[in-house]
Amino acid sequence: GTDPAKVEAKWYAMRKAVAKKPAGGKVGASELEDTFVPGGYYNGYWPYLAEAFAAYVNDKKSDPLVEAYQNFGAVDASGDNGYSVYASVQCRDSSWPRDWNQWRKDNWAVYDKAPFMVWNNAWYNAPCAFWPTDSLKPVHVANDKLPPVLLFQATNDAATPYEGGATVHRLLAGSSFVVEQGGGNHGITLAGNACLDKYLAAYLSDGTVPRSGGPIDAVCPKTPDPKPLSSKGALSAKAASASEGGAALHELIGFRG
């Protein structure tokens, strides 16, 4: 569809339907959220999520939705291992509130404005409210004997926002900041953007980094958005996404990575 409000209404209607009767006996409301949340981290998944969405809403077919869940939402033992690493880093490196009432208050406030993944994300990070050890303080990383750090950041990255990249650039003296204008992913190199990869290749070859004298050292146009699938059901979502530039990295670090 072309009307965001109508698409949103259809998605929540789908969520309500699978909450009452899970698609294929497997995909309920929670599984549906776990399936679609990765689309907020990497736009390479969009065509496959869109196909599953349309098949369920327009054609009353559950199989594509179940397949999408198996490819993007289901977690096996390796996923549990990855989540353990994620939680240990998040809960030790960041200073999370330890009062669950504060979590409830903050998340309900966000929910009023943007409900899509508020509680899904809250439960994902909830171990940090009860982590058995204290948070660590930032490590002092200043070292003028090391090569400069090269940072890449997309302006519209929702998961790791632009402001964070700009802050790291400011804190890391001598770093270089390359921006993908209009891009919405992270882990943006080696994903088909020749402009970004040019700066990465130079850095890896001899340590060269761009310098502009301003807050941003180089700007690249964004990688084009993915196109809709040309034929429904032609490839499984996982096999197809693995063939796209950048998908290998996101599969390696997890669908929320």
mmCIF file of C-alpha atoms in Angstrom:
data_model
loop_
_atom_site.group_PDB
_atom_site.id
_atom_site.type_symbol
_atom_site.label_atom_id
_atom_site.label_comp_id
_atom_site.label_asym_id
_atom_site.label_seq_id
_atom_site.Cartn_x
_atom_site.Cartn_y
_atom_site.Cartn_z
ATOM 1 C CA GLY A 1 0.000 0.000 0.000
ATOM 2 C CA THR A 2 0.934 3.642 -0.351
ATOM 3 C CA ASP A 3 -0.992 5.034 2.631
ATOM 4 C CA PRO A 4 1.079 4.562 5.832
ATOM 5 C CA ALA A 5 -1.938 4.946 8.109
ATOM 6 C CA LYS A 6 -3.887 2.247 6.258
ATOM 7 C CA VAL A 7 -0.871 -0.085 6.232
ATOM 8 C CA GLU A 8 -0.418 0.455 9.962
ATOM 9 C CA ALA A 9 -4.083 -0.301 10.610
ATOM 10 C CA LYS A 10 -3.806 -3.528 8.582
ATOM 11 C CA TRP A 11 -0.733 -4.579 10.544
ATOM 12 C CA TYR A 12 -2.438 -4.097 13.904
ATOM 13 C CA ALA A 13 -5.514 -5.902 12.605
ATOM 14 C CA MET A 14 -3.210 -8.789 11.654
ATOM 15 C CA ARG A 15 -1.675 -8.711 15.141
ATOM 16 C CA LYS A 16 -5.129 -8.845 16.723
ATOM 17 C CA ALA A 17 -6.098 -11.765 14.487
ATOM 18 C CA VAL A 18 -3.029 -13.891 15.241
ATOM 19 C CA ALA A 19 -3.399 -13.134 18.954
ATOM 20 C CA LYS A 20 -6.767 -14.931 18.778
ATOM 21 C CA LYS A 21 -5.670 -17.614 16.304
ATOM 22 C CA PRO A 22 -1.913 -18.003 15.696
ATOM 23 C CA ALA A 23 -0.988 -18.212 12.012
ATOM 24 C CA GLY A 24 -0.169 -21.807 11.150
ATOM 25 C CA GLY A 25 -0.570 -22.622 14.829
ATOM 26 C CA LYS A 26 2.836 -20.990 15.447
ATOM 27 C CA VAL A 27 2.783 -17.229 14.975
ATOM 28 C CA GLY A 28 0.871 -15.365 17.667
ATOM 29 C CA ALA A 29 1.153 -11.700 18.631
ATOM 30 C CA SER A 30 4.540 -12.054 20.324
ATOM 31 C CA GLU A 31 6.010 -14.098 17.479
ATOM 32 C CA LEU A 32 4.639 -11.585 14.977
ATOM 33 C CA GLU A 33 6.480 -8.754 16.717
ATOM 34 C CA ASP A 34 9.683 -10.804 16.868
ATOM 35 C CA THR A 35 9.343 -11.379 13.109
ATOM 36 C CA PHE A 36 8.880 -7.738 12.117
ATOM 37 C CA VAL A 37 11.163 -5.990 14.617
ATOM 38 C CA PRO A 38 14.320 -6.911 12.622
ATOM 39 C CA GLY A 39 12.961 -4.747 9.798
ATOM 40 C CA GLY A 40 13.735 -1.751 11.984
ATOM 41 C CA TYR A 41 17.404 -2.719 12.055
ATOM 42 C CA TYR A 42 18.059 -3.613 8.407
ATOM 43 C CA ASN A 43 16.009 -2.642 5.349
ATOM 44 C CA GLY A 44 17.240 -5.664 3.377
ATOM 45 C CA TYR A 45 14.515 -7.652 5.146
ATOM 46 C CA TRP A 46 11.710 -5.359 4.003
ATOM 47 C CA PRO A 47 10.734 -7.155 0.764
ATOM 48 C CA TYR A 48 10.358 -10.507 2.544
ATOM 49 C CA LEU A 49 8.435 -9.095 5.473
ATOM 50 C CA ALA A 50 6.195 -7.196 3.065
ATOM 51 C CA GLU A 51 5.471 -10.363 1.082
ATOM 52 C CA ALA A 52 4.521 -12.274 4.237
ATOM 53 C CA PHE A 53 2.373 -9.360 5.436
ATOM 54 C CA ALA A 54 0.554 -9.032 2.113
ATOM 55 C CA ALA A 55 0.019 -12.788 1.777
ATOM 56 C CA TYR A 56 -1.675 -12.956 5.163
ATOM 57 C CA VAL A 57 -3.781 -9.794 4.811
ATOM 58 C CA ASN A 58 -4.717 -9.949 1.122
ATOM 59 C CA ASP A 59 -4.593 -13.662 0.296
ATOM 60 C CA LYS A 60 -5.417 -15.145 3.712
ATOM 61 C CA LYS A 61 -2.287 -17.309 3.550
ATOM 62 C CA SER A 62 -0.416 -18.196 6.725
ATOM 63 C CA ASP A 63 2.547 -20.134 5.317
ATOM 64 C CA PRO A 64 4.605 -17.071 4.241
ATOM 65 C CA LEU A 65 4.119 -15.550 7.697
ATOM 66 C CA VAL A 66 5.264 -18.756 9.373
ATOM 67 C CA GLU A 67 8.282 -18.887 7.048
ATOM 68 C CA ALA A 68 9.154 -15.280 7.858
ATOM 69 C CA TYR A 69 8.947 -16.071 11.572
ATOM 70 C CA GLN A 70 11.226 -19.072 11.170
ATOM 71 C CA ASN A 71 13.750 -16.956 9.247
ATOM 72 C CA PHE A 72 13.697 -13.751 11.288
ATOM 73 C CA GLY A 73 11.944 -14.307 14.613
ATOM 74 C CA ALA A 74 12.571 -17.831 15.866
ATOM 75 C CA VAL A 75 15.549 -18.314 18.176
ATOM 76 C CA ASP A 76 17.662 -21.466 18.502
ATOM 77 C CA ALA A 77 20.529 -22.305 20.860
ATOM 78 C CA SER A 78 22.960 -20.078 18.971
ATOM 79 C CA GLY A 79 20.519 -17.189 19.257
ATOM 80 C CA ASP A 80 20.337 -17.719 22.998
ATOM 81 C CA ASN A 81 24.113 -17.527 23.155
ATOM 82 C CA GLY A 82 24.092 -14.283 21.188
ATOM 83 C CA TYR A 83 21.443 -12.808 23.468
ATOM 84 C CA SER A 84 23.510 -13.717 26.537
ATOM 85 C CA VAL A 85 26.428 -11.750 25.113
ATOM 86 C CA TYR A 86 24.142 -8.836 24.233
ATOM 87 C CA ALA A 87 22.674 -8.705 27.739
ATOM 88 C CA SER A 88 26.036 -8.911 29.478
ATOM 89 C CA VAL A 89 27.396 -6.026 27.401
ATOM 90 C CA GLN A 90 24.272 -3.869 27.720
ATOM 91 C CA CYS A 91 23.833 -4.400 31.426
ATOM 92 C CA ARG A 92 27.493 -3.824 32.323
ATOM 93 C CA ASP A 93 28.424 -1.052 29.886
ATOM 94 C CA SER A 94 25.287 1.078 30.254
ATOM 95 C CA SER A 95 23.738 2.576 33.363
ATOM 96 C CA TRP A 96 20.165 1.234 33.384
ATOM 97 C CA PRO A 97 17.614 2.123 36.095
ATOM 98 C CA ARG A 98 17.345 -0.599 38.750
ATOM 99 C CA ASP A 99 13.804 0.370 39.775
ATOM 100 C CA TRP A 100 11.214 -1.571 37.750
ATOM 101 C CA ASN A 101 8.592 1.083 38.510
ATOM 102 C CA GLN A 102 10.775 3.547 36.598
ATOM 103 C CA TRP A 103 10.907 1.127 33.672
ATOM 104 C CA ARG A 104 7.126 0.823 33.683
ATOM 105 C CA LYS A 105 6.634 4.588 33.804
ATOM 106 C CA ASP A 106 9.136 5.299 31.034
ATOM 107 C CA ASN A 107 7.907 2.561 28.701
ATOM 108 C CA TRP A 108 4.244 3.450 29.069
ATOM 109 C CA ALA A 109 5.162 7.065 28.264
ATOM 110 C CA VAL A 110 6.873 5.936 25.056
ATOM 111 C CA TYR A 111 4.024 3.540 24.273
ATOM 112 C CA ASP A 112 1.579 6.443 24.116
ATOM 113 C CA LYS A 113 3.604 7.910 21.234
ATOM 114 C CA ALA A 114 5.105 4.881 19.482
ATOM 115 C CA PRO A 115 3.669 1.535 20.612
ATOM 116 C CA PHE A 116 5.079 -0.785 17.931
ATOM 117 C CA MET A 117 8.070 -2.290 19.727
ATOM 118 C CA VAL A 118 8.066 -0.610 23.145
ATOM 119 C CA TRP A 119 7.291 -3.597 25.343
ATOM 120 C CA ASN A 120 8.995 -6.069 23.042
ATOM 121 C CA ASN A 121 12.176 -4.042 23.492
ATOM 122 C CA ALA A 122 11.542 -3.505 27.207
ATOM 123 C CA TRP A 123 11.402 -7.235 27.887
ATOM 124 C CA TYR A 124 14.447 -7.750 25.689
ATOM 125 C CA ASN A 125 16.498 -5.457 27.937
ATOM 126 C CA ALA A 126 14.683 -6.199 31.201
ATOM 127 C CA PRO A 127 17.528 -8.330 32.674
ATOM 128 C CA CYS A 128 19.419 -5.060 33.146
ATOM 129 C CA ALA A 129 16.924 -3.968 35.790
ATOM 130 C CA PHE A 130 17.977 -6.911 37.924
ATOM 131 C CA TRP A 131 21.589 -7.471 36.832
ATOM 132 C CA PRO A 132 23.604 -8.831 39.771
ATOM 133 C CA THR A 133 26.648 -6.590 39.275
ATOM 134 C CA ASP A 134 27.073 -2.829 39.010
ATOM 135 C CA SER A 135 27.480 -1.019 35.710
ATOM 136 C CA LEU A 136 31.006 -0.145 34.641
ATOM 137 C CA LYS A 137 32.361 3.309 33.964
ATOM 138 C CA PRO A 138 33.587 4.224 30.446
ATOM 139 C CA VAL A 139 37.075 3.011 29.616
ATOM 140 C CA HIS A 140 39.710 5.663 28.995
ATOM 141 C CA VAL A 141 40.700 5.105 25.362
ATOM 142 C CA ALA A 142 42.917 8.099 24.595
ATOM 143 C CA ASN A 143 46.165 6.980 22.970
ATOM 144 C CA ASP A 144 48.001 9.226 20.533
ATOM 145 C CA LYS A 145 50.279 6.373 19.463
ATOM 146 C CA LEU A 146 47.434 4.525 17.722
ATOM 147 C CA PRO A 147 46.092 5.276 14.219
ATOM 148 C CA PRO A 148 42.983 7.509 14.079
ATOM 149 C CA VAL A 149 39.591 5.849 14.431
ATOM 150 C CA LEU A 150 37.336 5.830 11.347
ATOM 151 C CA LEU A 151 33.615 6.050 12.157
ATOM 152 C CA PHE A 152 30.685 5.375 9.808
ATOM 153 C CA GLN A 153 27.130 6.505 10.584
ATOM 154 C CA ALA A 154 23.827 6.717 8.698
ATOM 155 C CA THR A 155 21.702 9.780 9.397
ATOM 156 C CA ASN A 156 18.404 7.888 9.742
ATOM 157 C CA ASP A 157 19.574 4.850 11.672
ATOM 158 C CA ALA A 158 16.784 4.135 14.164
ATOM 159 C CA ALA A 159 18.526 1.478 16.249
ATOM 160 C CA THR A 160 21.848 3.283 16.771
ATOM 161 C CA PRO A 161 20.903 6.943 16.198
ATOM 162 C CA TYR A 162 23.013 9.515 14.406
ATOM 163 C CA GLU A 163 23.433 11.559 17.577
ATOM 164 C CA GLY A 164 25.346 8.668 19.144
ATOM 165 C CA GLY A 165 27.815 8.512 16.266
ATOM 166 C CA ALA A 166 28.358 12.256 16.373
ATOM 167 C CA THR A 167 28.961 12.078 20.120
ATOM 168 C CA VAL A 168 31.514 9.276 19.789
ATOM 169 C CA HIS A 169 33.293 11.275 17.083
ATOM 170 C CA ARG A 170 33.462 14.264 19.408
ATOM 171 C CA LEU A 171 34.787 12.188 22.320
ATOM 172 C CA LEU A 172 37.393 10.289 20.299
ATOM 173 C CA ALA A 173 40.071 12.878 19.608
ATOM 174 C CA GLY A 174 41.477 12.601 16.119
ATOM 175 C CA SER A 175 38.689 10.361 14.812
ATOM 176 C CA SER A 176 37.242 10.703 11.319
ATOM 177 C CA PHE A 177 33.481 10.740 10.709
ATOM 178 C CA VAL A 178 31.943 9.449 7.459
ATOM 179 C CA VAL A 179 28.179 9.938 7.103
ATOM 180 C CA GLU A 180 25.706 8.116 4.855
ATOM 181 C CA GLN A 181 23.123 10.805 4.104
ATOM 182 C CA GLY A 182 19.591 9.408 4.311
ATOM 183 C CA GLY A 183 20.632 5.862 5.136
ATOM 184 C CA GLY A 184 18.738 3.938 7.813
ATOM 185 C CA ASN A 185 20.976 0.968 8.590
ATOM 186 C CA HIS A 186 24.095 0.455 10.666
ATOM 187 C CA GLY A 187 27.022 -1.782 9.907
ATOM 188 C CA ILE A 188 26.839 0.142 6.630
ATOM 189 C CA THR A 189 30.174 -0.744 5.013
ATOM 190 C CA LEU A 190 30.686 -3.779 2.760
ATOM 191 C CA ALA A 191 26.990 -3.640 1.900
ATOM 192 C CA GLY A 192 27.098 -2.351 -1.661
ATOM 193 C CA ASN A 193 27.831 1.340 -1.123
ATOM 194 C CA ALA A 194 30.978 2.042 -3.158
ATOM 195 C CA CYS A 195 31.424 5.501 -1.647
ATOM 196 C CA LEU A 196 31.553 4.194 1.921
ATOM 197 C CA ASP A 197 33.711 1.231 0.956
ATOM 198 C CA LYS A 198 36.216 3.545 -0.727
ATOM 199 C CA TYR A 199 36.974 5.189 2.619
ATOM 200 C CA LEU A 200 37.090 1.838 4.393
ATOM 201 C CA ALA A 201 39.496 0.366 1.832
ATOM 202 C CA ALA A 202 41.864 3.332 2.131
ATOM 203 C CA TYR A 203 41.811 3.065 5.916
ATOM 204 C CA LEU A 204 42.541 -0.660 5.900
ATOM 205 C CA SER A 205 45.250 -0.254 3.265
ATOM 206 C CA ASP A 206 47.391 2.424 4.864
ATOM 207 C CA GLY A 207 45.432 4.124 7.660
ATOM 208 C CA THR A 208 44.299 7.072 5.528
ATOM 209 C CA VAL A 209 41.177 8.850 6.772
ATOM 210 C CA PRO A 210 39.261 11.783 5.254
ATOM 211 C CA ARG A 211 39.664 15.186 6.894
ATOM 212 C CA SER A 212 37.415 18.197 6.309
ATOM 213 C CA GLY A 213 38.124 20.352 9.332
ATOM 214 C CA GLY A 214 34.414 20.310 10.223
ATOM 215 C CA PRO A 215 32.159 18.063 12.310
ATOM 216 C CA ILE A 216 31.721 15.670 9.353
ATOM 217 C CA ASP A 217 34.716 14.563 7.310
ATOM 218 C CA ALA A 218 32.945 12.950 4.345
ATOM 219 C CA VAL A 219 29.372 12.399 3.139
ATOM 220 C CA CYS A 220 28.130 9.561 0.928
ATOM 221 C CA PRO A 221 24.711 9.127 -0.690
ATOM 222 C CA LYS A 222 22.611 6.363 0.798
ATOM 223 C CA THR A 223 22.472 2.862 -0.584
ATOM 224 C CA PRO A 224 19.231 2.519 -2.620
ATOM 225 C CA ASP A 225 16.267 1.009 -0.781
ATOM 226 C CA PRO A 226 15.560 -2.642 -1.637
ATOM 227 C CA LYS A 227 13.065 -3.338 -4.391
ATOM 228 C CA PRO A 228 9.927 -5.468 -3.917
ATOM 229 C CA LEU A 229 10.287 -9.141 -4.759
ATOM 230 C CA SER A 230 9.761 -9.783 -8.436
ATOM 231 C CA SER A 231 7.923 -13.058 -7.913
ATOM 232 C CA LYS A 232 6.089 -14.262 -4.851
ATOM 233 C CA GLY A 233 7.527 -17.319 -3.211
ATOM 234 C CA ALA A 234 10.422 -17.547 -5.669
ATOM 235 C CA LEU A 235 12.960 -17.835 -2.862
ATOM 236 C CA SER A 236 12.779 -18.446 0.841
ATOM 237 C CA ALA A 237 13.295 -15.262 2.819
ATOM 238 C CA LYS A 238 16.457 -16.542 4.456
ATOM 239 C CA ALA A 239 18.058 -17.750 1.232
ATOM 240 C CA ALA A 240 17.144 -14.562 -0.582
ATOM 241 C CA SER A 241 18.247 -12.222 2.186
ATOM 242 C CA ALA A 242 21.567 -14.014 2.449
ATOM 243 C CA SER A 243 22.262 -13.101 -1.165
ATOM 244 C CA GLU A 244 21.740 -9.391 -0.536
ATOM 245 C CA GLY A 245 24.651 -7.104 0.281
ATOM 246 C CA GLY A 246 24.926 -6.480 4.017
ATOM 247 C CA ALA A 247 22.686 -9.366 5.079
ATOM 248 C CA ALA A 248 25.606 -11.622 5.988
ATOM 249 C CA LEU A 249 26.815 -9.118 8.579
ATOM 250 C CA HIS A 250 23.362 -8.725 10.113
ATOM 251 C CA GLU A 251 22.832 -12.478 10.265
ATOM 252 C CA LEU A 252 26.215 -12.801 11.989
ATOM 253 C CA ILE A 253 25.515 -10.219 14.702
ATOM 254 C CA GLY A 254 21.827 -11.098 15.070
ATOM 255 C CA PHE A 255 18.648 -9.651 13.634
ATOM 256 C CA ARG A 256 18.650 -6.858 16.230
ATOM 257 C CA GLY A 257 22.265 -6.053 15.421
#
